Tab-separated table of C-alpha atoms in Angstrom:
chain	number	residue	atom	x	y	z
A	17	UNK	CA	116.107	119.239	-12.032
A	18	UNK	CA	117.087	116.490	-9.579
A	19	UNK	CA	113.809	116.956	-7.704
A	20	UNK	CA	111.790	116.201	-10.831
A	21	UNK	CA	114.035	113.219	-11.801
A	22	UNK	CA	113.467	111.760	-8.347
A	23	UNK	CA	109.727	111.669	-8.951
A	24	UNK	CA	109.970	110.290	-12.484
A	25	UNK	CA	110.088	106.552	-11.539
A	26	UNK	CA	107.035	107.020	-9.310
A	27	UNK	CA	105.160	108.770	-12.115
A	28	UNK	CA	106.034	106.014	-14.580
A	29	UNK	CA	104.957	103.384	-12.071
A	30	UNK	CA	101.614	105.136	-11.619
A	31	UNK	CA	101.035	105.166	-15.372
A	32	UNK	CA	101.904	101.477	-15.710
A	33	UNK	CA	99.667	100.550	-12.781
A	34	UNK	CA	96.705	102.628	-13.871
A	35	UNK	CA	94.851	99.877	-15.750
A	36	UNK	CA	95.331	97.422	-12.911
A	37	UNK	CA	94.210	99.879	-10.234
A	38	UNK	CA	91.183	100.942	-12.261
A	39	UNK	CA	90.183	97.341	-12.660
A	40	UNK	CA	90.516	96.692	-8.932
A	41	UNK	CA	88.349	99.710	-8.190
A	42	UNK	CA	85.760	98.533	-10.684
A	43	UNK	CA	85.649	95.134	-9.059
A	44	UNK	CA	84.501	96.557	-5.707
A	45	UNK	CA	80.779	95.952	-5.194
A	46	UNK	CA	78.761	99.127	-5.685
A	47	UNK	CA	76.893	100.610	-2.733
A	48	UNK	CA	74.453	103.511	-2.680
A	49	UNK	CA	74.474	106.061	0.151
A	50	UNK	CA	71.175	104.643	1.434
A	51	UNK	CA	72.588	101.129	1.437
A	52	UNK	CA	75.784	102.328	3.132
A	53	UNK	CA	73.759	103.872	5.932
A	54	UNK	CA	71.674	100.720	6.298
A	55	UNK	CA	74.807	98.627	6.612
A	56	UNK	CA	76.324	101.164	9.038
A	57	UNK	CA	79.317	101.321	6.723
A	58	UNK	CA	82.181	103.714	7.270
A	59	UNK	CA	82.233	106.098	4.315
A	60	UNK	CA	85.810	107.025	3.325
A	61	UNK	CA	86.951	109.855	1.095
A	62	UNK	CA	90.104	108.779	-0.733
A	63	UNK	CA	90.874	112.122	-2.425
A	64	UNK	CA	93.467	114.791	-1.580
A	65	UNK	CA	92.895	116.659	1.683
A	66	UNK	CA	92.025	119.980	0.079
A	67	UNK	CA	88.979	118.479	-1.694
A	68	UNK	CA	87.883	116.900	1.613
A	69	UNK	CA	88.251	120.192	3.470
A	70	UNK	CA	86.108	122.160	1.063
A	71	UNK	CA	87.784	123.038	-2.223
A	72	UNK	CA	85.658	122.022	-5.240
A	73	UNK	CA	87.141	119.756	-7.837
A	74	UNK	CA	87.155	120.900	-11.472
A	75	UNK	CA	83.586	120.983	-12.759
A	76	UNK	CA	82.025	120.990	-9.275
A	77	UNK	CA	79.864	123.771	-7.862
A	78	UNK	CA	80.526	122.690	-4.291
A	79	UNK	CA	83.454	121.117	-2.530
A	80	UNK	CA	83.877	119.261	0.715
A	81	UNK	CA	83.204	115.629	1.613
A	82	UNK	CA	80.141	113.418	1.849
A	83	UNK	CA	78.466	114.238	5.158
A	84	UNK	CA	79.922	112.052	7.900
A	85	UNK	CA	82.764	110.703	5.770
A	86	UNK	CA	86.148	109.822	7.175
A	87	UNK	CA	89.306	110.772	5.286
A	88	UNK	CA	92.011	108.363	4.118
A	89	UNK	CA	93.774	109.837	1.090
A	90	UNK	CA	95.440	107.565	-1.431
A	91	UNK	CA	98.350	110.034	-1.344
A	92	UNK	CA	99.266	109.343	2.276
A	93	UNK	CA	102.062	107.026	3.377
A	94	UNK	CA	101.658	105.341	6.755
A	95	UNK	CA	104.428	103.403	8.348
A	96	UNK	CA	103.483	99.896	9.545
A	97	UNK	CA	103.431	100.962	13.195
A	98	UNK	CA	101.125	103.923	12.414
A	99	UNK	CA	98.287	101.877	10.874
A	100	UNK	CA	96.608	100.673	14.102
A	101	UNK	CA	96.156	104.183	15.461
A	102	UNK	CA	95.029	105.485	12.064
A	103	UNK	CA	92.363	102.778	11.702
A	104	UNK	CA	91.117	103.322	15.263
A	105	UNK	CA	90.926	107.115	14.701
A	106	UNK	CA	88.720	106.560	11.626
A	107	UNK	CA	86.569	103.784	13.090
A	108	UNK	CA	87.842	101.193	10.658
A	109	UNK	CA	88.024	97.487	11.595
A	110	UNK	CA	87.519	94.104	9.976
A	111	UNK	CA	83.909	93.630	11.155
A	112	UNK	CA	82.614	96.913	9.729
A	113	UNK	CA	81.847	97.511	5.988
A	114	UNK	CA	83.722	100.345	4.288
A	115	UNK	CA	82.372	102.386	1.313
A	116	UNK	CA	85.115	104.212	-0.609
A	117	UNK	CA	84.756	107.087	-2.998
A	118	UNK	CA	87.002	109.199	-5.186
A	119	UNK	CA	88.771	108.681	-8.494
A	120	UNK	CA	89.174	105.022	-9.608
A	121	UNK	CA	92.912	105.089	-8.976
A	122	UNK	CA	92.441	106.546	-5.492
A	123	UNK	CA	89.707	104.057	-4.556
A	124	UNK	CA	91.806	101.169	-5.791
A	125	UNK	CA	94.913	102.232	-3.836
A	126	UNK	CA	93.069	102.730	-0.556
A	127	UNK	CA	91.256	99.422	-1.057
A	128	UNK	CA	94.628	97.712	-1.504
A	129	UNK	CA	95.996	99.279	1.645
A	130	UNK	CA	92.964	98.360	3.748
A	131	UNK	CA	93.068	94.756	2.533
A	132	UNK	CA	96.640	94.585	3.800
A	133	UNK	CA	95.296	95.653	7.199
A	134	UNK	CA	92.745	92.832	7.213
A	135	UNK	CA	89.710	94.883	6.136
A	136	UNK	CA	87.850	92.907	3.473
A	137	UNK	CA	84.275	94.269	3.438
A	138	UNK	CA	85.002	96.939	0.833
A	139	UNK	CA	82.507	98.690	-1.448
A	140	UNK	CA	82.568	101.610	-3.880
A	141	UNK	CA	80.117	104.361	-2.998
A	142	UNK	CA	77.811	105.289	-5.841
A	143	UNK	CA	76.330	108.720	-6.459
A	144	UNK	CA	78.638	110.450	-4.028
A	145	UNK	CA	79.061	113.485	-6.298
A	146	UNK	CA	75.462	114.518	-5.624
A	147	UNK	CA	75.355	113.508	-1.946
A	148	UNK	CA	75.041	116.177	0.811
A	149	UNK	CA	78.418	117.661	1.658
A	150	UNK	CA	80.193	118.984	4.699
A	151	UNK	CA	83.212	121.301	4.653
A	152	UNK	CA	85.554	123.164	6.979
A	153	UNK	CA	83.890	126.425	7.898
A	154	UNK	CA	86.736	128.599	6.585
A	155	UNK	CA	88.125	126.230	3.981
A	156	UNK	CA	89.022	129.143	1.712
A	157	UNK	CA	91.709	130.233	4.252
A	158	UNK	CA	93.497	126.859	3.970
A	159	UNK	CA	94.855	127.017	0.422
A	160	UNK	CA	96.567	124.283	-1.612
A	161	UNK	CA	99.508	124.325	-4.017
A	162	UNK	CA	97.529	124.033	-7.259
A	163	UNK	CA	95.315	126.943	-6.272
A	164	UNK	CA	98.313	129.081	-5.408
A	165	UNK	CA	100.114	128.183	-8.627
A	166	UNK	CA	97.006	129.075	-10.671
A	167	UNK	CA	96.632	132.374	-8.799
A	168	UNK	CA	100.230	133.237	-9.545
A	169	UNK	CA	99.725	132.376	-13.216
A	170	UNK	CA	96.724	134.757	-13.409
A	171	UNK	CA	94.235	131.931	-13.982
A	172	UNK	CA	90.668	132.140	-12.599
A	173	UNK	CA	90.533	130.480	-9.172
A	174	UNK	CA	87.794	129.653	-6.697
A	175	UNK	CA	87.684	131.992	-3.672
A	176	UNK	CA	89.990	134.473	-5.363
A	177	UNK	CA	91.361	137.425	-3.334
A	178	UNK	CA	89.060	140.430	-3.554
A	179	UNK	CA	91.919	142.829	-4.092
A	180	UNK	CA	95.657	143.050	-3.519
A	181	UNK	CA	97.377	139.889	-2.331
A	182	UNK	CA	100.872	139.084	-1.113
A	183	UNK	CA	102.784	135.860	-0.494
A	184	UNK	CA	105.345	135.288	2.252
A	185	UNK	CA	107.458	132.468	3.556
A	186	UNK	CA	107.823	132.622	7.351
A	187	UNK	CA	110.756	131.290	9.356
A	188	UNK	CA	113.089	132.212	12.198
A	189	UNK	CA	116.304	134.027	11.384
A	190	UNK	CA	117.968	134.991	8.120
A	191	UNK	CA	116.545	133.409	4.946
A	192	UNK	CA	119.330	130.877	4.370
A	193	UNK	CA	117.156	128.016	3.149
A	194	UNK	CA	114.904	130.488	1.358
A	195	UNK	CA	117.785	131.710	-0.827
A	196	UNK	CA	118.348	128.163	-2.104
A	197	UNK	CA	114.721	127.292	-2.880
A	198	UNK	CA	111.358	129.012	-2.371
A	199	UNK	CA	107.974	129.484	-3.968
A	200	UNK	CA	108.330	131.995	-6.821
A	201	UNK	CA	107.427	135.573	-5.959
A	202	UNK	CA	107.433	135.063	-2.186
A	203	UNK	CA	108.547	137.675	0.300
A	204	UNK	CA	110.173	136.610	3.557
A	205	UNK	CA	109.121	137.142	7.170
A	206	UNK	CA	111.688	136.635	9.924
A	207	UNK	CA	109.758	135.845	13.109
A	208	UNK	CA	112.269	137.984	14.984
A	209	UNK	CA	110.310	140.910	13.545
A	210	UNK	CA	107.177	139.626	15.254
A	211	UNK	CA	108.554	138.515	18.617
A	212	UNK	CA	110.871	139.998	21.200
A	213	UNK	CA	113.157	138.476	23.777
A	214	UNK	CA	113.355	137.305	26.473
A	215	UNK	CA	109.952	135.633	26.450
A	216	UNK	CA	109.489	135.658	22.659
A	217	UNK	CA	106.129	137.376	23.139
A	218	UNK	CA	104.772	139.565	20.345
A	219	UNK	CA	106.360	142.929	19.689
A	220	UNK	CA	104.490	146.074	20.628
A	221	UNK	CA	101.475	147.039	18.592
A	222	UNK	CA	103.389	149.994	17.252
A	223	UNK	CA	106.248	147.748	16.058
A	224	UNK	CA	103.778	145.268	14.590
A	225	UNK	CA	102.055	148.020	12.633
A	226	UNK	CA	105.375	149.376	11.359
A	227	UNK	CA	106.331	145.907	10.181
A	228	UNK	CA	103.045	145.385	8.345
A	229	UNK	CA	103.256	148.765	6.628
A	230	UNK	CA	106.855	148.109	5.605
A	231	UNK	CA	105.731	144.923	3.847
A	232	UNK	CA	102.817	146.555	2.065
A	233	UNK	CA	100.132	144.950	4.271
A	234	UNK	CA	96.874	146.776	4.972
A	235	UNK	CA	93.800	145.421	6.763
A	236	UNK	CA	92.238	144.675	3.358
A	237	UNK	CA	95.304	142.923	1.858
A	238	UNK	CA	94.990	139.181	1.276
A	239	UNK	CA	98.066	137.648	2.915
A	240	UNK	CA	99.087	134.098	1.961
A	241	UNK	CA	101.607	132.495	4.303
A	242	UNK	CA	103.602	129.297	4.208
A	243	UNK	CA	106.530	127.795	6.074
A	244	UNK	CA	109.033	125.005	6.077
A	245	UNK	CA	107.360	124.395	9.430
A	246	UNK	CA	103.699	125.421	9.433
A	247	UNK	CA	103.967	126.593	13.044
A	248	UNK	CA	106.074	129.585	11.953
A	249	UNK	CA	103.493	130.630	9.317
A	250	UNK	CA	100.679	130.120	11.874
A	251	UNK	CA	102.527	132.402	14.313
A	252	UNK	CA	102.507	135.195	11.754
A	253	UNK	CA	98.868	134.383	10.772
A	254	UNK	CA	97.648	134.745	14.369
A	255	UNK	CA	99.346	138.094	14.846
A	256	UNK	CA	98.014	139.409	11.541
A	257	UNK	CA	94.494	138.388	12.506
A	258	UNK	CA	95.020	140.055	15.874
A	259	UNK	CA	96.183	143.234	14.092
A	260	UNK	CA	93.133	143.233	11.839
A	261	UNK	CA	94.106	141.723	8.504
A	262	UNK	CA	90.762	140.416	7.224
A	263	UNK	CA	91.949	137.754	4.775
A	264	UNK	CA	94.802	135.650	6.088
A	265	UNK	CA	95.457	132.300	4.372
A	266	UNK	CA	97.776	129.428	5.104
A	267	UNK	CA	99.270	126.995	2.588
A	268	UNK	CA	98.115	123.611	3.910
A	269	UNK	CA	101.111	121.319	4.388
A	270	UNK	CA	103.587	124.198	3.877
A	271	UNK	CA	106.503	124.106	1.484
A	272	UNK	CA	106.586	120.303	1.552
A	273	UNK	CA	103.129	120.266	-0.033
A	274	UNK	CA	104.430	122.533	-2.802
A	275	UNK	CA	107.262	120.063	-3.462
A	276	UNK	CA	104.913	117.054	-3.397
A	277	UNK	CA	102.772	118.668	-6.074
A	278	UNK	CA	105.929	119.194	-8.196
A	279	UNK	CA	105.411	122.923	-8.396
A	280	UNK	CA	108.219	125.174	-9.578
A	281	UNK	CA	110.631	126.830	-7.130
A	282	UNK	CA	113.209	129.552	-7.541
A	283	UNK	CA	116.413	130.775	-5.916
A	284	UNK	CA	117.439	134.243	-4.873
A	285	UNK	CA	116.387	137.075	-2.619
A	286	UNK	CA	112.851	137.589	-1.244
A	287	UNK	CA	110.438	139.832	-3.098
A	288	UNK	CA	110.330	143.306	-1.626
A	289	UNK	CA	106.802	144.661	-1.551
A	290	UNK	CA	106.127	148.385	-1.810
A	291	UNK	CA	105.362	149.867	1.630
A	292	UNK	CA	101.960	151.391	2.348
A	293	UNK	CA	101.313	154.562	4.318
A	294	UNK	CA	98.441	153.340	6.537
A	295	UNK	CA	96.992	150.054	7.774
A	296	UNK	CA	93.415	151.317	7.479
A	297	UNK	CA	92.104	150.324	10.928
A	298	UNK	CA	93.383	150.771	14.432
A	299	UNK	CA	95.685	147.950	15.673
A	300	UNK	CA	94.676	145.704	17.315
A	301	UNK	CA	91.375	145.313	15.561
A	302	UNK	CA	90.909	141.914	17.276
A	303	UNK	CA	92.424	142.317	20.752
A	304	UNK	CA	90.314	139.365	21.999
A	305	UNK	CA	92.625	137.037	20.049
A	306	UNK	CA	95.412	137.767	22.544
A	307	UNK	CA	95.590	136.632	26.170
A	308	UNK	CA	97.950	137.998	28.822
A	309	UNK	CA	99.234	136.272	31.993
A	310	UNK	CA	96.618	137.917	34.190
A	311	UNK	CA	93.869	137.021	31.756
A	312	UNK	CA	95.114	133.419	31.656
A	313	UNK	CA	94.874	133.257	35.438
A	314	UNK	CA	91.321	134.653	35.310
A	315	UNK	CA	90.388	132.130	32.658
A	316	UNK	CA	91.254	129.266	35.014
A	317	UNK	CA	88.560	130.543	37.374
A	318	UNK	CA	85.961	131.042	34.639
A	319	UNK	CA	83.264	128.315	34.650
A	320	UNK	CA	83.245	128.113	30.827
A	321	UNK	CA	86.955	128.840	30.434
A	322	UNK	CA	89.572	126.530	28.985
A	323	UNK	CA	93.331	127.190	29.168
A	324	UNK	CA	94.683	124.655	26.711
A	325	UNK	CA	98.261	123.326	26.685
A	326	UNK	CA	99.430	122.589	23.146
A	327	UNK	CA	102.487	120.619	24.176
A	328	UNK	CA	103.672	117.029	24.160
A	329	UNK	CA	102.399	114.687	26.851
A	330	UNK	CA	105.939	114.517	28.281
A	331	UNK	CA	105.973	118.325	28.660
A	332	UNK	CA	102.451	118.369	30.090
A	333	UNK	CA	103.277	115.857	32.856
A	334	UNK	CA	106.725	117.289	33.573
A	335	UNK	CA	109.114	114.738	32.164
A	336	UNK	CA	110.797	117.495	30.086
A	337	UNK	CA	110.486	121.246	29.683
A	338	UNK	CA	110.674	120.794	25.902
A	339	UNK	CA	113.262	123.550	25.433
A	340	UNK	CA	116.978	123.935	26.112
A	341	UNK	CA	116.419	127.474	27.408
A	342	UNK	CA	113.470	126.659	29.669
A	343	UNK	CA	114.525	124.853	32.839
A	344	UNK	CA	111.330	124.338	34.894
A	345	UNK	CA	109.321	121.216	34.062
A	346	UNK	CA	105.604	120.739	34.473
A	347	UNK	CA	102.496	122.642	33.443
A	348	UNK	CA	99.826	125.040	34.671
A	349	UNK	CA	97.437	123.608	37.242
A	350	UNK	CA	93.932	123.486	35.834
A	351	UNK	CA	95.061	123.549	32.188
A	352	UNK	CA	93.631	121.074	29.721
A	353	UNK	CA	95.840	119.029	27.408
A	354	UNK	CA	95.200	119.941	23.785
A	355	UNK	CA	97.885	117.677	22.263
A	356	UNK	CA	100.884	118.674	20.192
A	357	UNK	CA	103.361	116.416	18.492
A	358	UNK	CA	106.431	114.318	19.043
A	359	UNK	CA	108.505	117.258	20.359
A	360	UNK	CA	108.472	121.026	20.721
A	361	UNK	CA	109.019	121.487	16.965
A	362	UNK	CA	106.135	119.239	15.957
A	363	UNK	CA	102.378	119.428	15.610
A	364	UNK	CA	101.997	115.916	14.258
A	365	UNK	CA	98.885	115.186	16.366
A	366	UNK	CA	97.084	117.699	14.171
A	367	UNK	CA	98.508	116.558	10.861
A	368	UNK	CA	97.777	113.916	8.211
A	369	UNK	CA	100.801	111.905	7.063
A	370	UNK	CA	101.620	114.541	4.419
A	371	UNK	CA	101.603	117.429	6.911
A	372	UNK	CA	98.182	118.782	5.960
A	373	UNK	CA	95.535	119.579	8.558
A	374	UNK	CA	93.602	116.611	9.908
A	375	UNK	CA	89.831	116.574	9.438
A	376	UNK	CA	88.085	118.840	11.933
A	377	UNK	CA	86.144	115.841	13.286
A	378	UNK	CA	89.412	114.190	14.375
A	379	UNK	CA	90.723	117.312	16.082
A	380	UNK	CA	87.384	117.833	17.802
A	381	UNK	CA	87.387	114.223	19.060
A	382	UNK	CA	90.920	114.699	20.417
A	383	UNK	CA	89.929	117.862	22.226
A	384	UNK	CA	86.602	116.497	23.445
A	385	UNK	CA	88.506	113.874	25.478
A	386	UNK	CA	89.769	116.772	27.625
A	387	UNK	CA	86.441	118.646	27.554
A	388	UNK	CA	87.743	121.346	25.227
A	389	UNK	CA	84.581	122.550	23.503
A	390	UNK	CA	83.733	125.106	20.759
A	391	UNK	CA	81.490	127.185	23.018
A	392	UNK	CA	84.131	127.757	25.701
A	393	UNK	CA	86.281	130.809	26.182
A	394	UNK	CA	89.532	129.165	25.054
A	395	UNK	CA	93.125	130.293	25.183
A	396	UNK	CA	95.808	128.067	23.632
A	397	UNK	CA	99.390	128.172	24.810
A	398	UNK	CA	102.608	126.214	24.404
A	399	UNK	CA	106.194	127.128	25.275
A	400	UNK	CA	106.544	130.429	23.411
A	401	UNK	CA	103.551	130.677	21.048
A	402	UNK	CA	104.236	128.844	17.818
A	403	UNK	CA	102.364	125.610	18.470
A	404	UNK	CA	99.543	127.503	20.172
A	405	UNK	CA	99.191	129.722	17.121
A	406	UNK	CA	98.680	126.714	14.880
A	407	UNK	CA	96.024	125.247	17.178
A	408	UNK	CA	94.375	128.682	17.281
A	409	UNK	CA	94.359	128.878	13.484
A	410	UNK	CA	92.741	125.442	13.164
A	411	UNK	CA	90.070	126.438	15.698
A	412	UNK	CA	89.532	129.668	13.759
A	413	UNK	CA	89.123	127.644	10.533
A	414	UNK	CA	86.435	125.668	12.375
A	415	UNK	CA	84.769	129.017	13.278
A	416	UNK	CA	85.258	128.839	17.003
A	417	UNK	CA	84.132	132.241	18.288
A	418	UNK	CA	85.920	132.709	21.614
A	419	UNK	CA	89.537	131.827	21.002
A	420	UNK	CA	92.922	133.405	21.682
A	421	UNK	CA	96.602	132.631	22.224
A	422	UNK	CA	98.102	132.997	25.710
A	423	UNK	CA	101.337	134.350	24.287
A	424	UNK	CA	103.583	133.997	27.331
A	425	UNK	CA	102.795	130.351	27.709
A	426	UNK	CA	104.828	127.962	29.836
A	427	UNK	CA	107.947	130.137	29.483
A	428	UNK	CA	106.367	133.160	31.127
A	429	UNK	CA	104.351	131.150	33.689
A	430	UNK	CA	107.357	129.110	34.854
A	431	UNK	CA	109.672	132.124	35.231
A	432	UNK	CA	107.736	133.335	38.266
A	433	UNK	CA	108.340	131.039	41.294
A	434	UNK	CA	105.075	132.273	42.794
A	435	UNK	CA	103.051	130.651	39.981
A	436	UNK	CA	101.956	127.114	40.884
A	437	UNK	CA	103.217	124.175	38.847
A	438	UNK	CA	101.751	120.643	38.489
A	439	UNK	CA	103.587	117.524	37.396
A	440	UNK	CA	102.706	113.881	37.037
A	441	UNK	CA	100.070	111.810	35.224
A	442	UNK	CA	96.545	113.180	35.368
A	443	UNK	CA	93.186	112.683	33.735
A	444	UNK	CA	90.731	115.125	32.157
A	445	UNK	CA	88.442	116.944	34.581
A	446	UNK	CA	85.321	118.923	33.779
C-alpha cells in the first residue's frame, strides 16, 4: 500500500497540471515532416521507450518511431549534470530546430525541459502517426510491464506467445528479495544453477538441459525473464538462446519498470512449474552463441573479428580489476572497448534514465567509435559473463547475425600468466 501512496501526490500533480501542459503543447508552432526535413530539425519522440522500440500504441497497426527520430521520453528524469551528455548524444543544441511528437502532455513536458536547457526553436510535428516508421528488429522480445500484465490477465496482446509461456525472475543466490515482493506468478532462477565456480562459466550442457526440463522449459516454450538487475536476466536469456529456446523475452527495465508502472506485486514462494520430459531439440541448438578461450584467441587474429570488452573504462585501461575476487588489472590486447557502466554491476551506458534499453542508433554510434560493426564476427565479454550477456542480447535484438559471448572473459584470461595483458590509455584501431 505504501508504494501506491508514494505515487499519489505525483498522480494528483499530473492531473492538476494537465490543462496547463496541454496548452503549452498546443502553443508550439506546428511543423510537417516535409518542413522538418527542410529545416534540418531534430525529430524527437517523447513517448515511453516501448512505443519507440516497436510496440504499437492502442489503435495502431504498426509501432516504432518516425524514421530518423531521436528519443527523449517525458517519463525520464535527468540530473542537471547528465543533461549536456544527453543533449549531445541526441544532437540537440540551441541553434538547431526541434520537432516534438507524442501525446500533448508528453510534448509539453519535454518542451519545458528543453527550454530549461536553452533550446528555444521548438515545434510540434504534425501527421507523425502516418509517417514512415522504424523499429528495433526484434522488438517483440523486449516486453514492457503493461503487455505482461495484460498477458497475465488473459487479455489479447500484440505479439502473443504462440503456445506455452513461463515467467521467471533471475538473480544470484536464494530468493530473499523475491519472497518480499515479486511479479505475480513468477518462478525464480538462481544463477548458481546456470554457472559453476571457479570461473563462473556456464554449467555443462547436460546440467543446463536438466535445469530447463526441471522448470518446464522446452525449445518451443516462450520464456519471459526479468531481474532486479537486468544483467542477471540477460545471463539466463543468453544461455537459453544457446540451448535452443526459440522465444526468449526480456522485461525492458526489469522489476523497476514494473514498479514505475504501478503494477501489482505479491509476496511468497516462487511458482513451481511442472517439469517436462524432453527439451525437443539437441542442446546446444545454437553453439555459435558461445565462445571459448581458444576461439577468443583465434578471433583476435581474424580480419573481420571483434573481441569486445563490456567493462568500465577504468577496468579496460587497468585502473581496477572491477572485482574483489579478480586481482589482475588490465585487459586483452587487441580487444575493442564496447562500454559498460559506472562499475561492474552496471550497464548504464546502454540504458535510458529509467533503466530501459537505449535506442539502437545510440548503441550503434557508441560501438562505431571503436569500429564494432554489425557484419563482424563479434564476441562480447566482461569479467564473468553478466554484462557481456546483456550486450549480446541487445545486439541480438538488433538482428546482428554473428554474435556470441566469450564466457570466460577477463577472469579466465587473467588467470593464466602466459596470456598477454595490456594497460593504459589507448585509442580505437581498425
